[in-house]
Short mmCIF file of C-alpha atoms in Angstrom, two decimals:
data_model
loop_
_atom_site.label_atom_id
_atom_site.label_comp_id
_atom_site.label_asym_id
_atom_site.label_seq_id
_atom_site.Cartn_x
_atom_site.Cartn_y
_atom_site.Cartn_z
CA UNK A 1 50.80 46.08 246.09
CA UNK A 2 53.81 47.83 245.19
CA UNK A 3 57.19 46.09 245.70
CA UNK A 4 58.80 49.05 247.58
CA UNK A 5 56.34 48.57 250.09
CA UNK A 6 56.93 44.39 250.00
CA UNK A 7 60.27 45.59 250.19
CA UNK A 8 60.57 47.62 253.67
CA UNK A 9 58.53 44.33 255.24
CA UNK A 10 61.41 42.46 253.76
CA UNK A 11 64.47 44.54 254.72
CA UNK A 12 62.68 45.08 258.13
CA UNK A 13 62.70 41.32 258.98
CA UNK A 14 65.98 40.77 257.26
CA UNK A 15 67.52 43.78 259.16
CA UNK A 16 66.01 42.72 262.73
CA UNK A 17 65.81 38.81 263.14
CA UNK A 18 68.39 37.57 259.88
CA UNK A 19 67.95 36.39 256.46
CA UNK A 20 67.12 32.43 257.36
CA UNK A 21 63.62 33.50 259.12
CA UNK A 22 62.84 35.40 256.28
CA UNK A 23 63.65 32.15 253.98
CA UNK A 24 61.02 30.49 255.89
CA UNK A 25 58.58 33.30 255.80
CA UNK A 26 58.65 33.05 252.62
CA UNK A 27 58.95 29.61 252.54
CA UNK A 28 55.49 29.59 254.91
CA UNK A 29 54.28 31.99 252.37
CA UNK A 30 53.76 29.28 249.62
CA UNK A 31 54.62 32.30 246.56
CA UNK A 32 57.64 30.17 245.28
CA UNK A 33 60.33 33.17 245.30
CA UNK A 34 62.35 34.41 248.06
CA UNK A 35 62.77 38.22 246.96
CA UNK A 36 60.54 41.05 246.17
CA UNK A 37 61.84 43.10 243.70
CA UNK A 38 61.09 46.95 244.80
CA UNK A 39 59.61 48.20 241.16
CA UNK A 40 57.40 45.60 240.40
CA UNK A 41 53.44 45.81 241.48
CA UNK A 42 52.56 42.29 243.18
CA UNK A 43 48.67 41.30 243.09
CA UNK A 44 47.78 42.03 246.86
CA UNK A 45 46.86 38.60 247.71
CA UNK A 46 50.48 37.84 247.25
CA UNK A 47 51.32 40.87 249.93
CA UNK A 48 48.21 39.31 252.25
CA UNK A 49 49.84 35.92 252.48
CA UNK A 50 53.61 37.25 252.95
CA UNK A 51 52.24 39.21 256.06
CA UNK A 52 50.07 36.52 257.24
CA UNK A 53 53.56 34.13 257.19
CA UNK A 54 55.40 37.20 259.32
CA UNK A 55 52.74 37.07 261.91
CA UNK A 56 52.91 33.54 262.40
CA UNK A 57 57.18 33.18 261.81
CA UNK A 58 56.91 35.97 264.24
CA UNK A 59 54.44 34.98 266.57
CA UNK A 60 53.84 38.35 266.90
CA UNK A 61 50.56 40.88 266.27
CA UNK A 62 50.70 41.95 262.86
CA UNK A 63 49.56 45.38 263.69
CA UNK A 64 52.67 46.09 266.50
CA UNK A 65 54.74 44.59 263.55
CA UNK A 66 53.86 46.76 261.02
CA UNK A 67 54.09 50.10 263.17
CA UNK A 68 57.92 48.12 264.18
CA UNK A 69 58.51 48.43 260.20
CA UNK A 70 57.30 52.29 260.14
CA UNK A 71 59.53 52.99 262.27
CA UNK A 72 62.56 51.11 261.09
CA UNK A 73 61.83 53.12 257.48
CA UNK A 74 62.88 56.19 259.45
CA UNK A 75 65.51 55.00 262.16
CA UNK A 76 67.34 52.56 259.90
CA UNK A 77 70.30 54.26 258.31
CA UNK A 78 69.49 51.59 255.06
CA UNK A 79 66.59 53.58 254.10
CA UNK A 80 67.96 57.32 254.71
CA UNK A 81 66.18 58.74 251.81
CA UNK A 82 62.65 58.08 253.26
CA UNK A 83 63.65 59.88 256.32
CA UNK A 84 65.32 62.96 253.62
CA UNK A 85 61.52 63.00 251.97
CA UNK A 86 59.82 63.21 255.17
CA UNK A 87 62.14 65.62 256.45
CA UNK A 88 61.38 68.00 253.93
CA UNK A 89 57.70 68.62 255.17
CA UNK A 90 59.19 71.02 257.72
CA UNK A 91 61.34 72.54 260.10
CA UNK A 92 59.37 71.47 263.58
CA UNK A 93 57.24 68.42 264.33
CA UNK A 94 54.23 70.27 263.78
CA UNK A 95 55.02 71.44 260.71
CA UNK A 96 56.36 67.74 259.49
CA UNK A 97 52.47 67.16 260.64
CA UNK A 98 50.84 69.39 258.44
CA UNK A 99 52.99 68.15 255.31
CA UNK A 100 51.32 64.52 255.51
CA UNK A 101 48.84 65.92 253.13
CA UNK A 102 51.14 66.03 250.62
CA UNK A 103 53.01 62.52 251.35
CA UNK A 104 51.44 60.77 249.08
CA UNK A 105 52.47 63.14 245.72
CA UNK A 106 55.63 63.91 246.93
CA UNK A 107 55.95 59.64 246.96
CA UNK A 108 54.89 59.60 243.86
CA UNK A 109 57.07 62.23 242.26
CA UNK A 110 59.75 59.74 243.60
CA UNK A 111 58.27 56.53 242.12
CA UNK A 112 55.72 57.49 239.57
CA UNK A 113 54.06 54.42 239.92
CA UNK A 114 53.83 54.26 243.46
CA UNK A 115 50.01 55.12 245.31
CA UNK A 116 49.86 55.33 248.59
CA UNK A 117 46.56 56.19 250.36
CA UNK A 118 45.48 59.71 250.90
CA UNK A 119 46.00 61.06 254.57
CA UNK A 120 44.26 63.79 255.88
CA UNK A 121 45.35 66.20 258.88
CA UNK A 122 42.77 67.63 261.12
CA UNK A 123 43.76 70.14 263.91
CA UNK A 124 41.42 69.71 267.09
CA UNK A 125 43.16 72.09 269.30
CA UNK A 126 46.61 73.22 270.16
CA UNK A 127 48.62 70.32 269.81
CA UNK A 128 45.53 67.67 269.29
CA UNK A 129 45.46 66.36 265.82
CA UNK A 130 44.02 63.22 264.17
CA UNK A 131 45.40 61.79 260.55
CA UNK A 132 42.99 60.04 258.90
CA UNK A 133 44.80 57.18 257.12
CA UNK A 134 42.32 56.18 254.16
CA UNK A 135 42.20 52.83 253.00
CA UNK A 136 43.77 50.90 249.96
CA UNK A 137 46.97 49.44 251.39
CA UNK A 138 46.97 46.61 254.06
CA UNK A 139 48.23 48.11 257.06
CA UNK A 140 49.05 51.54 256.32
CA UNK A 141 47.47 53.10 259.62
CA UNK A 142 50.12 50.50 261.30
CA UNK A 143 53.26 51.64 259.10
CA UNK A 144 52.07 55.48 259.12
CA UNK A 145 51.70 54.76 263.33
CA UNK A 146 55.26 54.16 263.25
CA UNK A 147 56.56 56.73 261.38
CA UNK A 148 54.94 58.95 263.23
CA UNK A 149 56.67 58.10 266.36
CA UNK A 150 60.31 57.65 264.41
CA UNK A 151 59.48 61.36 263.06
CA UNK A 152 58.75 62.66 266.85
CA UNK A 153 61.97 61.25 267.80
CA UNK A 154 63.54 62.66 264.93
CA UNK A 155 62.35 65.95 265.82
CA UNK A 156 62.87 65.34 269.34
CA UNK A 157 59.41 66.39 270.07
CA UNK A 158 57.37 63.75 272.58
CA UNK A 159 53.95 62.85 271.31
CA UNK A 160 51.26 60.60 272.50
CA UNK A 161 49.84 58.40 269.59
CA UNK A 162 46.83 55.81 269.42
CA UNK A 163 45.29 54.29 266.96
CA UNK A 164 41.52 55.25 267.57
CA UNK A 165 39.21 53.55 264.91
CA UNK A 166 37.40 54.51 261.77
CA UNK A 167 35.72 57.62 260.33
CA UNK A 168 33.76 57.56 257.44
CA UNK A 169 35.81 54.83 256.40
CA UNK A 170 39.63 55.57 257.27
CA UNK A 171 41.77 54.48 260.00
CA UNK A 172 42.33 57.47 262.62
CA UNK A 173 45.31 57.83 264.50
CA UNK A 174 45.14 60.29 267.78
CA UNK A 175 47.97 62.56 268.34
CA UNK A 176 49.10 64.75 270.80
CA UNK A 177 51.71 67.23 271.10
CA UNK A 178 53.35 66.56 275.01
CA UNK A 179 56.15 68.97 273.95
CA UNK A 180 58.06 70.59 270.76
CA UNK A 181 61.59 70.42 272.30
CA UNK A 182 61.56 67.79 274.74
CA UNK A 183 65.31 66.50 273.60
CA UNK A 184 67.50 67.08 271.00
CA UNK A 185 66.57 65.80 267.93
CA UNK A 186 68.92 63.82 265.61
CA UNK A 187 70.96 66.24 262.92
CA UNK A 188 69.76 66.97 259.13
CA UNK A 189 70.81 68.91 257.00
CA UNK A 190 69.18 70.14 253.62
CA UNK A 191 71.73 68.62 251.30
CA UNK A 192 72.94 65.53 250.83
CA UNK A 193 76.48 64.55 251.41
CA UNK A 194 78.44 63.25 248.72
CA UNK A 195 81.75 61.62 248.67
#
């Protein structure tokens, strides 16, 4: 698995409940390092058995823990420039929607070496949709789960989302459109700010 995505887990837990529980996550994690570094590509057992010690350091579901670090990628002012990517898929929350197509190239124009899982957007009705998160990285349904709610916020549109199941071999998340403009979303602007 890629170390950006070892990473977020890492600067998630580090961020939220301190640098000494994630010593003895990794410490419960047997690997014999501390750190991920965010360009190397870890064998995914390595990944499987960090998570497994964050579940149990946590004592909490890993699945409501992973859509916890989806959202922290896009609320946490650390890691702006995720939020700057995904912001760029559109002006409105439905629009944002119809970019996920594209996520994963537009990751990996970023970070070349970085693949995440193909998503697919499928319209229903009127503000109905379902993103079909296919498989390949531990979790990902989770994660996109919680970006998908940090991105409503963002937007200050207010959205229903489950996480339904499988079709034909992805993860399916449900989501409806309550309303477009239900509060004021937070500010962005096209360029960056530099000092």
């Amino acid at each position: 698995m890629h170390g950006l995505i070892n990473r977020a887990v890492q600067a998630f837990v580090t961020s939220t409940y301190g640098d000494k529980r994630w010593a003895d996550i990794m410490d419960e994690s047997g690997l014999g390092f501390t750190e991920f570094e965010a360009m190397l590509v870890y064998p995914e057992d390595q990944s499987i058995r960090m998570l497994r010690a964050v579940e149990a350091k946590l004592e909490r579901p890993l699945d409501e823990i992973l859509e916890d670090v989806g959202t922290f990628l896009v609320s946490n002012p650390q890691v702006e420039a995720l939020r700057r990517l995904l912001r760029f898929g559109g002006v409105n929350y439905v629009e944002f929607l119809h970019s996920l197509d594209d996520l994963p190239d537009r990751a990996r124009l970023a970070v070349s070496d970085l693949h995440l899982p193909g998503l697919e957007l499928i319209e229903q009705a009127p503000g109905q949709f379902q993103l079909l998160c296919q498989p390949g990285v531990p979790g990902y349904a989770q994660v996109m789960t919680g970006v998908l709610r940090a991105m409503a916020d963002d937007y200050g549109a207010l959205v229903i989302l489950d996480l339904v199941g499988e079709q034909e071999g992805s993860d399916v998340i449900s989501i409806t459109l309550v309303e477009s403009d239900f509060s004021e979303g937070r500010a962005f602007e096209l360029g960056a700010h530099t000092l």
